[in-house]
Tab-separated table of C-alpha atoms and ligand atoms in Angstrom:
chain	number	residue	atom	x	y	z
A	5	UNK	CA	-0.448	14.110	17.896
A	6	UNK	CA	-0.794	10.663	15.676
A	7	UNK	CA	-0.184	12.531	12.320
A	8	UNK	CA	1.239	9.613	9.928
A	9	UNK	CA	4.466	9.169	9.674
A	10	UNK	CA	6.010	11.322	6.513
A	11	UNK	CA	9.579	12.263	5.700
A	12	UNK	CA	11.434	15.241	5.113
A	13	UNK	CA	10.667	14.415	1.304
A	14	UNK	CA	6.568	13.515	1.199
A	15	UNK	CA	7.176	9.694	1.516
A	16	UNK	CA	4.800	8.558	4.085
A	17	UNK	CA	6.641	6.028	6.255
A	18	UNK	CA	4.136	2.820	6.484
A	19	UNK	CA	6.769	-0.227	6.522
A	20	UNK	CA	9.165	-1.082	8.927
A	21	UNK	CA	12.032	-4.261	9.357
A	22	UNK	CA	12.519	-5.463	12.935
A	23	UNK	CA	16.040	-7.056	13.198
A	24	UNK	CA	15.402	-8.899	16.469
A	25	UNK	CA	18.686	-10.242	17.101
A	26	UNK	CA	22.151	-10.190	15.481
A	27	UNK	CA	23.476	-14.079	15.699
A	28	UNK	CA	22.647	-16.329	13.105
A	29	UNK	CA	23.408	-20.046	12.737
A	30	UNK	CA	24.626	-19.139	9.093
A	31	UNK	CA	27.570	-17.674	8.309
A	32	UNK	CA	26.856	-16.376	5.047
A	33	UNK	CA	30.450	-14.672	3.210
A	34	UNK	CA	28.868	-11.854	2.551
A	35	UNK	CA	27.005	-11.159	4.967
A	36	UNK	CA	29.657	-12.186	8.205
A	37	UNK	CA	33.158	-13.165	8.916
A	38	UNK	CA	33.488	-16.818	10.472
A	39	UNK	CA	34.259	-15.631	13.699
A	40	UNK	CA	31.531	-12.442	14.647
A	41	UNK	CA	31.295	-11.248	17.895
A	42	UNK	CA	27.875	-10.476	18.797
A	43	UNK	CA	26.123	-8.748	21.465
A	44	UNK	CA	26.267	-9.789	24.850
A	45	UNK	CA	22.130	-10.662	25.428
A	46	UNK	CA	21.736	-7.187	27.812
A	47	UNK	CA	22.159	-5.007	25.060
A	48	UNK	CA	19.651	-6.119	23.502
A	49	UNK	CA	15.796	-5.434	23.718
A	50	UNK	CA	13.728	-7.799	25.758
A	51	UNK	CA	10.731	-9.198	23.412
A	52	UNK	CA	8.830	-6.864	25.549
A	53	UNK	CA	10.013	-4.135	24.336
A	54	UNK	CA	9.872	-5.095	21.020
A	55	UNK	CA	6.454	-5.422	21.544
A	56	UNK	CA	6.792	-2.152	22.220
A	57	UNK	CA	7.981	-0.703	19.945
A	58	UNK	CA	7.225	-2.095	16.965
A	59	UNK	CA	2.846	-1.087	17.896
A	60	UNK	CA	4.049	2.375	18.777
A	61	UNK	CA	5.127	2.472	15.294
A	62	UNK	CA	1.705	1.238	14.297
A	63	UNK	CA	-0.091	3.500	15.726
A	64	UNK	CA	1.784	6.199	14.357
A	65	UNK	CA	0.531	4.793	10.763
A	66	UNK	CA	3.309	1.124	9.727
A	67	UNK	CA	1.320	-1.415	8.065
A	68	UNK	CA	3.847	-3.746	7.365
A	69	UNK	CA	5.723	-5.212	9.337
A	70	UNK	CA	9.153	-7.457	8.572
A	71	UNK	CA	10.890	-9.070	10.866
A	72	UNK	CA	14.854	-10.396	9.916
A	73	UNK	CA	18.333	-10.314	11.452
A	74	UNK	CA	20.545	-11.789	12.615
A	75	UNK	CA	18.051	-15.487	11.801
A	76	UNK	CA	15.529	-14.269	13.387
A	77	UNK	CA	14.394	-17.685	14.483
A	78	UNK	CA	16.617	-18.599	16.270
A	79	UNK	CA	15.917	-14.872	18.809
A	80	UNK	CA	14.240	-17.650	22.369
A	81	UNK	CA	10.506	-17.340	22.426
A	82	UNK	CA	10.834	-15.191	19.043
A	83	UNK	CA	6.851	-17.263	18.404
A	84	UNK	CA	5.578	-14.765	20.914
A	85	UNK	CA	6.184	-12.040	20.147
A	86	UNK	CA	4.996	-13.339	16.172
A	87	UNK	CA	2.207	-14.064	18.146
A	88	UNK	CA	1.995	-10.850	20.235
A	89	UNK	CA	1.780	-8.587	17.082
A	90	UNK	CA	-0.910	-10.450	15.668
A	91	UNK	CA	-3.453	-8.218	17.300
A	92	UNK	CA	-2.496	-5.811	15.381
A	93	UNK	CA	-3.755	-7.893	12.462
A	94	UNK	CA	-6.783	-8.519	13.902
A	95	UNK	CA	-7.373	-4.731	15.252
A	96	UNK	CA	-6.647	-4.383	10.959
A	97	UNK	CA	-3.611	-1.084	12.049
A	98	UNK	CA	-1.671	-3.735	10.740
A	99	UNK	CA	-1.458	-5.104	6.819
A	100	UNK	CA	1.119	-7.104	6.927
A	101	UNK	CA	3.034	-9.481	9.238
A	102	UNK	CA	6.164	-10.742	7.465
A	103	UNK	CA	9.389	-12.673	7.605
A	104	UNK	CA	13.134	-13.060	5.493
A	105	UNK	CA	14.578	-16.169	6.675
A	106	UNK	CA	17.423	-18.470	6.552
A	107	UNK	CA	15.216	-20.904	6.037
A	108	UNK	CA	17.347	-23.182	8.032
A	109	UNK	CA	14.311	-22.735	11.651
A	110	UNK	CA	11.211	-23.137	9.044
A	111	UNK	CA	10.205	-26.284	9.635
A	112	UNK	CA	9.709	-26.020	13.309
A	113	UNK	CA	7.807	-22.655	13.546
A	114	UNK	CA	6.087	-22.870	9.674
A	115	UNK	CA	2.449	-24.384	11.460
A	116	UNK	CA	2.291	-21.178	13.986
A	117	UNK	CA	3.796	-18.734	11.772
A	118	UNK	CA	1.223	-19.771	9.511
A	119	UNK	CA	-1.245	-19.522	13.125
A	120	UNK	CA	-0.495	-16.074	14.198
A	121	UNK	CA	-1.304	-14.977	11.026
A	122	UNK	CA	1.864	-14.413	8.892
A	123	UNK	CA	0.960	-15.053	4.966
A	124	UNK	CA	4.466	-14.684	2.984
A	125	UNK	CA	7.971	-15.863	4.182
A	126	UNK	CA	11.003	-14.396	2.080
A	127	UNK	CA	13.682	-17.223	1.966
A	128	UNK	CA	17.054	-16.509	0.985
A	129	UNK	CA	18.676	-19.053	-1.082
A	130	UNK	CA	22.077	-18.731	-3.814
A	131	UNK	CA	22.476	-22.321	-5.091
A	132	UNK	CA	20.685	-24.776	-4.842
A	133	UNK	CA	24.010	-27.623	-4.902
A	134	UNK	CA	25.044	-28.243	-1.985
A	135	UNK	CA	28.517	-27.753	-1.173
A	136	UNK	CA	27.763	-24.577	-2.566
A	137	UNK	CA	25.464	-23.572	-0.485
A	138	UNK	CA	27.299	-25.301	2.614
A	139	UNK	CA	30.300	-22.821	1.066
A	140	UNK	CA	28.338	-19.746	0.742
A	141	UNK	CA	26.826	-20.369	4.005
A	142	UNK	CA	29.842	-22.237	5.968
A	143	UNK	CA	27.354	-23.492	8.538
A	144	UNK	CA	24.497	-24.782	6.435
A	145	UNK	CA	22.976	-27.124	5.582
A	146	UNK	CA	20.574	-27.692	1.840
A	147	UNK	CA	18.837	-30.605	2.641
A	148	UNK	CA	17.532	-28.632	5.475
A	149	UNK	CA	16.386	-25.369	4.544
A	150	UNK	CA	14.833	-27.335	1.887
A	151	UNK	CA	12.648	-28.668	4.993
A	152	UNK	CA	11.873	-26.365	5.882
A	153	UNK	CA	10.501	-24.509	2.331
A	154	UNK	CA	8.797	-27.029	1.831
A	155	UNK	CA	6.789	-27.103	5.586
A	156	UNK	CA	6.130	-23.369	5.159
A	157	UNK	CA	4.853	-24.542	1.717
A	158	UNK	CA	2.416	-27.222	4.089
A	159	UNK	CA	1.071	-25.052	6.200
A	160	UNK	CA	0.145	-22.363	3.560
A	161	UNK	CA	2.960	-19.974	3.199
A	162	UNK	CA	3.580	-18.067	0.336
A	163	UNK	CA	7.441	-18.150	-0.471
A	164	UNK	CA	9.589	-15.633	-2.146
A	165	UNK	CA	13.112	-17.185	-2.588
A	166	UNK	CA	15.771	-13.840	-2.315
A	167	UNK	CA	18.718	-15.075	-3.790
A	168	UNK	CA	22.549	-12.815	-3.685
A	169	UNK	CA	23.880	-12.766	-7.249
A	170	UNK	CA	27.270	-13.545	-6.781
A	171	UNK	CA	29.937	-13.435	-9.665
A	172	UNK	CA	31.436	-16.953	-10.481
A	173	UNK	CA	29.047	-18.651	-7.936
A	174	UNK	CA	25.862	-19.161	-8.890
A	175	UNK	CA	25.922	-16.665	-12.312
A	176	UNK	CA	25.649	-20.346	-14.088
A	177	UNK	CA	22.542	-21.343	-12.220
A	178	UNK	CA	20.686	-18.922	-12.345
A	179	UNK	CA	18.559	-21.114	-15.037
A	180	UNK	CA	18.597	-23.576	-12.931
A	181	UNK	CA	17.334	-21.341	-9.775
A	182	UNK	CA	14.987	-19.782	-12.076
A	183	UNK	CA	13.489	-23.008	-13.135
A	184	UNK	CA	12.837	-24.154	-9.864
A	185	UNK	CA	10.993	-21.349	-8.812
A	186	UNK	CA	8.397	-21.844	-11.818
A	187	UNK	CA	8.273	-25.382	-10.932
A	188	UNK	CA	7.763	-24.898	-7.311
A	189	UNK	CA	5.490	-21.155	-7.617
A	190	UNK	CA	8.019	-19.284	-5.374
A	191	UNK	CA	8.490	-15.600	-6.231
A	192	UNK	CA	11.861	-15.174	-6.924
A	193	UNK	CA	13.935	-11.937	-5.998
A	194	UNK	CA	17.523	-11.872	-7.196
A	195	UNK	CA	19.610	-8.437	-5.197
A	196	UNK	CA	22.773	-6.933	-6.421
A	197	UNK	CA	26.087	-7.754	-3.372
A	198	UNK	CA	25.975	-4.231	-1.551
A	199	UNK	CA	28.759	-3.071	0.577
A	200	UNK	CA	27.721	-3.885	4.443
A	201	UNK	CA	30.394	-4.752	7.088
A	202	UNK	CA	34.300	-5.863	6.877
A	203	UNK	CA	34.549	-8.679	6.487
A	204	UNK	CA	37.916	-9.248	6.615
A	205	UNK	CA	39.235	-8.703	3.275
A	206	UNK	CA	36.387	-9.742	1.510
A	207	UNK	CA	36.620	-8.463	-2.688
A	208	UNK	CA	33.098	-6.455	-3.065
A	209	UNK	CA	34.012	-6.193	-6.823
A	210	UNK	CA	34.249	-9.740	-7.230
A	211	UNK	CA	31.588	-11.167	-5.823
A	212	UNK	CA	29.723	-8.384	-7.523
A	213	UNK	CA	27.559	-9.103	-10.624
A	214	UNK	CA	25.548	-6.117	-12.416
A	215	UNK	CA	21.826	-7.081	-11.831
A	216	UNK	CA	21.661	-5.058	-16.129
A	217	UNK	CA	24.198	-8.340	-16.799
A	218	UNK	CA	21.653	-11.264	-15.199
A	219	UNK	CA	19.187	-9.768	-16.690
A	220	UNK	CA	20.762	-9.871	-20.257
A	221	UNK	CA	21.693	-13.519	-19.252
A	222	UNK	CA	17.447	-14.168	-18.524
A	223	UNK	CA	16.700	-12.381	-21.971
A	224	UNK	CA	18.829	-14.934	-24.057
A	225	UNK	CA	16.460	-17.737	-23.121
A	226	UNK	CA	12.913	-15.748	-22.152
A	227	UNK	CA	11.253	-13.457	-23.343
A	228	UNK	CA	10.889	-10.607	-20.452
A	229	UNK	CA	8.265	-7.355	-19.735
A	230	UNK	CA	8.815	-4.698	-16.960
A	231	UNK	CA	5.652	-4.818	-14.920
A	232	UNK	CA	4.422	-1.890	-13.999
A	233	UNK	CA	3.677	-3.563	-10.260
A	234	UNK	CA	6.308	-1.969	-7.103
A	235	UNK	CA	5.819	-3.268	-3.373
A	236	UNK	CA	6.813	0.224	-2.237
A	237	UNK	CA	10.699	-0.878	-2.318
A	238	UNK	CA	13.355	-0.830	-4.192
A	239	UNK	CA	12.218	-3.750	-6.232
A	240	UNK	CA	11.149	-4.052	-9.707
A	241	UNK	CA	9.655	-6.468	-11.498
A	242	UNK	CA	9.938	-8.638	-15.473
A	243	UNK	CA	7.449	-11.493	-16.120
A	244	UNK	CA	8.236	-14.077	-18.386
A	245	UNK	CA	6.398	-15.256	-21.605
A	246	UNK	CA	6.787	-18.658	-21.394
A	247	UNK	CA	6.288	-19.267	-17.632
A	248	UNK	CA	4.443	-16.633	-16.412
A	249	UNK	CA	6.394	-16.585	-13.761
A	250	UNK	CA	7.513	-12.587	-12.095
A	251	UNK	CA	10.786	-12.139	-11.660
A	252	UNK	CA	12.303	-9.126	-8.873
A	253	UNK	CA	15.549	-7.298	-8.704
A	254	UNK	CA	16.976	-5.060	-6.008
A	255	UNK	CA	19.372	-3.261	-7.507
A	256	UNK	CA	21.045	-0.709	-5.236
A	257	UNK	CA	24.139	0.153	-6.988
A	258	UNK	CA	23.851	0.376	-10.725
A	259	UNK	CA	19.336	1.199	-10.195
A	260	UNK	CA	19.355	3.703	-7.371
A	261	UNK	CA	15.252	2.978	-5.553
A	262	UNK	CA	15.692	5.662	-3.082
A	263	UNK	CA	12.686	8.378	-3.832
A	264	UNK	CA	9.990	5.960	-3.240
A	265	UNK	CA	11.525	4.572	-0.368
A	266	UNK	CA	8.735	4.136	2.755
A	267	UNK	CA	10.410	1.907	5.136
A	268	UNK	CA	12.678	2.178	8.293
A	269	UNK	CA	15.090	-0.137	10.107
A	270	UNK	CA	14.649	-0.751	14.355
A	271	UNK	CA	18.383	-3.123	15.003
A	272	UNK	CA	17.619	-5.424	18.151
A	273	UNK	CA	19.146	-3.033	20.181
A	274	UNK	CA	16.275	-0.300	19.690
A	275	UNK	CA	18.228	2.199	16.996
A	276	UNK	CA	16.193	3.526	14.170
A	277	UNK	CA	18.353	3.174	10.961
A	278	UNK	CA	16.248	5.877	8.600
A	279	UNK	CA	18.693	3.912	5.101
A	280	UNK	CA	19.716	0.788	5.031
A	281	UNK	CA	23.157	3.298	3.179
A	282	UNK	CA	24.168	6.075	5.581
A	283	UNK	CA	25.263	5.845	8.947
A	284	UNK	CA	22.514	8.131	10.570
A	285	UNK	CA	20.810	7.109	13.518
A	286	UNK	CA	18.272	7.118	16.718
A	287	UNK	CA	18.354	5.182	19.242
A	288	UNK	CA	14.482	4.735	21.042
A	289	UNK	CA	16.467	1.843	24.200
A	290	UNK	CA	16.910	5.013	25.860
A	291	UNK	CA	13.329	6.726	25.537
A	292	UNK	CA	11.747	3.933	25.686
A	293	UNK	CA	13.853	2.538	29.575
A	294	UNK	CA	13.152	6.298	30.469
A	295	UNK	CA	9.591	5.729	30.453
A	296	UNK	CA	6.848	3.717	30.653
A	297	UNK	CA	4.301	5.733	29.047
A	298	UNK	CA	5.096	6.030	24.980
A	299	UNK	CA	4.942	10.439	24.512
A	300	UNK	CA	9.400	10.202	24.708
A	301	UNK	CA	9.431	7.294	22.681
A	302	UNK	CA	7.063	8.728	20.055
A	303	UNK	CA	8.611	12.122	19.739
A	304	UNK	CA	11.939	10.045	18.830
A	305	UNK	CA	10.390	8.359	16.429
A	306	UNK	CA	8.947	11.498	14.825
A	307	UNK	CA	11.492	13.450	15.245
A	308	UNK	CA	13.811	10.260	13.665
A	309	UNK	CA	11.918	10.807	11.024
A	310	UNK	CA	12.699	14.317	10.147
A	311	UNK	CA	15.631	13.653	9.528
A	312	UNK	CA	15.440	11.049	6.752
A	313	UNK	CA	17.666	11.670	3.917
A	314	UNK	CA	16.893	11.467	0.480
A	315	UNK	CA	19.033	8.172	-0.485
A	316	UNK	CA	22.046	6.664	-0.141
A	317	UNK	CA	26.016	7.228	-1.869
A	318	UNK	CA	26.134	3.103	-2.378
A	319	UNK	CA	28.818	3.454	-5.685
A	320	UNK	CA	30.503	0.544	-7.372
A	321	UNK	CA	30.972	2.693	-10.937
A	322	UNK	CA	34.531	4.227	-9.974
A	323	UNK	CA	36.113	0.791	-9.682
A	324	UNK	CA	36.472	0.511	-6.012
A	325	UNK	CA	33.681	0.803	-3.407
A	326	UNK	CA	32.130	4.488	-2.332
A	327	UNK	CA	29.623	4.957	-0.310
A	328	UNK	CA	30.587	2.173	1.742
A	329	UNK	CA	28.510	1.959	5.236
A	330	UNK	CA	30.328	0.286	8.640
A	331	UNK	CA	27.996	-2.037	9.499
A	332	UNK	CA	26.539	-5.771	8.521
A	333	UNK	CA	23.670	-6.035	6.992
A	334	UNK	CA	22.428	-8.564	9.795
A	335	UNK	CA	22.850	-5.132	12.625
A	336	UNK	CA	20.817	-3.289	10.204
A	337	UNK	CA	18.138	-5.863	9.325
A	338	UNK	CA	19.050	-7.193	5.531
B	424	SAM	N1	19.154	-13.897	7.800
B	424	SAM	C1	18.259	-14.023	7.354
B	424	SAM	C2	17.915	-13.943	5.973
B	424	SAM	O1	19.263	-14.392	5.691
B	424	SAM	O2	17.075	-14.271	5.483
B	424	SAM	C3	17.614	-12.742	7.601
B	424	SAM	C4	18.960	-10.915	7.307
B	424	SAM	S1	19.753	-11.885	6.202
B	424	SAM	C5	20.760	-9.934	6.858
B	424	SAM	C6	18.262	-10.532	5.134
B	424	SAM	C7	19.242	-10.871	3.204
B	424	SAM	O3	20.176	-10.062	3.288
B	424	SAM	C8	19.839	-11.898	2.972
B	424	SAM	O4	18.344	-12.665	1.504
B	424	SAM	C9	20.810	-12.211	2.628
B	424	SAM	O5	21.293	-12.332	1.511
B	424	SAM	C10	21.058	-10.953	2.696
B	424	SAM	N2	22.436	-9.939	2.008
B	424	SAM	C11	23.381	-9.941	3.446
B	424	SAM	N3	24.333	-9.223	3.491
B	424	SAM	C12	24.136	-8.786	1.504
B	424	SAM	C13	25.044	-8.073	1.088
B	424	SAM	N4	26.462	-7.952	1.704
B	424	SAM	N5	24.741	-7.909	0.215
B	424	SAM	C14	23.099	-7.659	0.023
B	424	SAM	N6	22.397	-9.050	0.026
B	424	SAM	C15	22.736	-9.194	1.877
B	425	SF4	FE1	23.343	-15.132	8.325
B	425	SF4	FE2	21.538	-14.522	7.053
B	425	SF4	FE3	23.113	-12.826	7.186
B	425	SF4	FE4	23.175	-15.187	6.011
B	425	SF4	S1	22.002	-13.420	5.141
B	425	SF4	S2	25.058	-14.619	7.657
B	425	SF4	S3	21.860	-16.437	6.781
B	425	SF4	S4	22.023	-13.378	8.684
């Protein structure tokens, strides 16, 4: 019963991403509509239920836990959850506890997160221009995020910046972003915009800046060397000879990365998505609530992993958006 989780394509499942809330204090244009309807609070798993589920996954061999959202740091009481998860770090069962955040609340939380055993944080940031930042996040303030990043650094957290490549939006900032990350010693990863959710007429093809084009532009100024490094995830890395820095590319559309997928995603309502780009999911909330014993939920997790699909079907190549899924990224947790 304690055999580790392995899917039908012999991929060990060692990485769980957990969306702890669908709410956010920003409204990034590629992620949310301006007028979002959020889940009623009663639908959400409690922090205790999240603990039970995550702990079940850890027992079944998950070694890396990434907390995301929505904005994870706006979930009330979330620090208690991080503190509770730190027991799995202390026992050695969990190798990494980390989060993806928009950075807005980091100034408040960085020290306590570090004390709970968080060592690294991914901060999403698409521009260093105050006005553009306000436009792309709709509700965000750049200074607050930069302050949060500074607090995270001061707390000893390693920082990775995630930047969505957006045509006509941050193309002109490519070199500034790279230079800023080099100067600050932050890792940097670019992400292709994905067709998630219906955002009311957003122009996906218009936003899409293929990373092969971004990479070609980068190569006009820097010498790029591919590194064999893999994080067990979709990112592919290059090293810039001139600065020594590492740049990641997440290219769900120009490159399929599914063959090495080691992850599953849990939503804040207890739905387990075995693939970011497919509609199939397993409800873990019902078995969780049905019994205080974890046997039911462990069985449900195993049954879900046994149907993990080979990969997603996102495709822009025919100049239309194929393989689109109806969920927002904030629902599944990016
Ligand atoms: N609020 C946190 C944040 O922004 O980092 C965590 C959740 S957010 C959904 C996680 C990541 O998904 C962010 O880096 C965001 O840029 C990315 N994201 C959201 N919508 C996306 C889309 N349509 N395509 C590609 N990346 C997207
Ligand atoms: Fe919020 Fe993150 Fe989505 Fe932006 S990308 S709206 S910060 S959840």
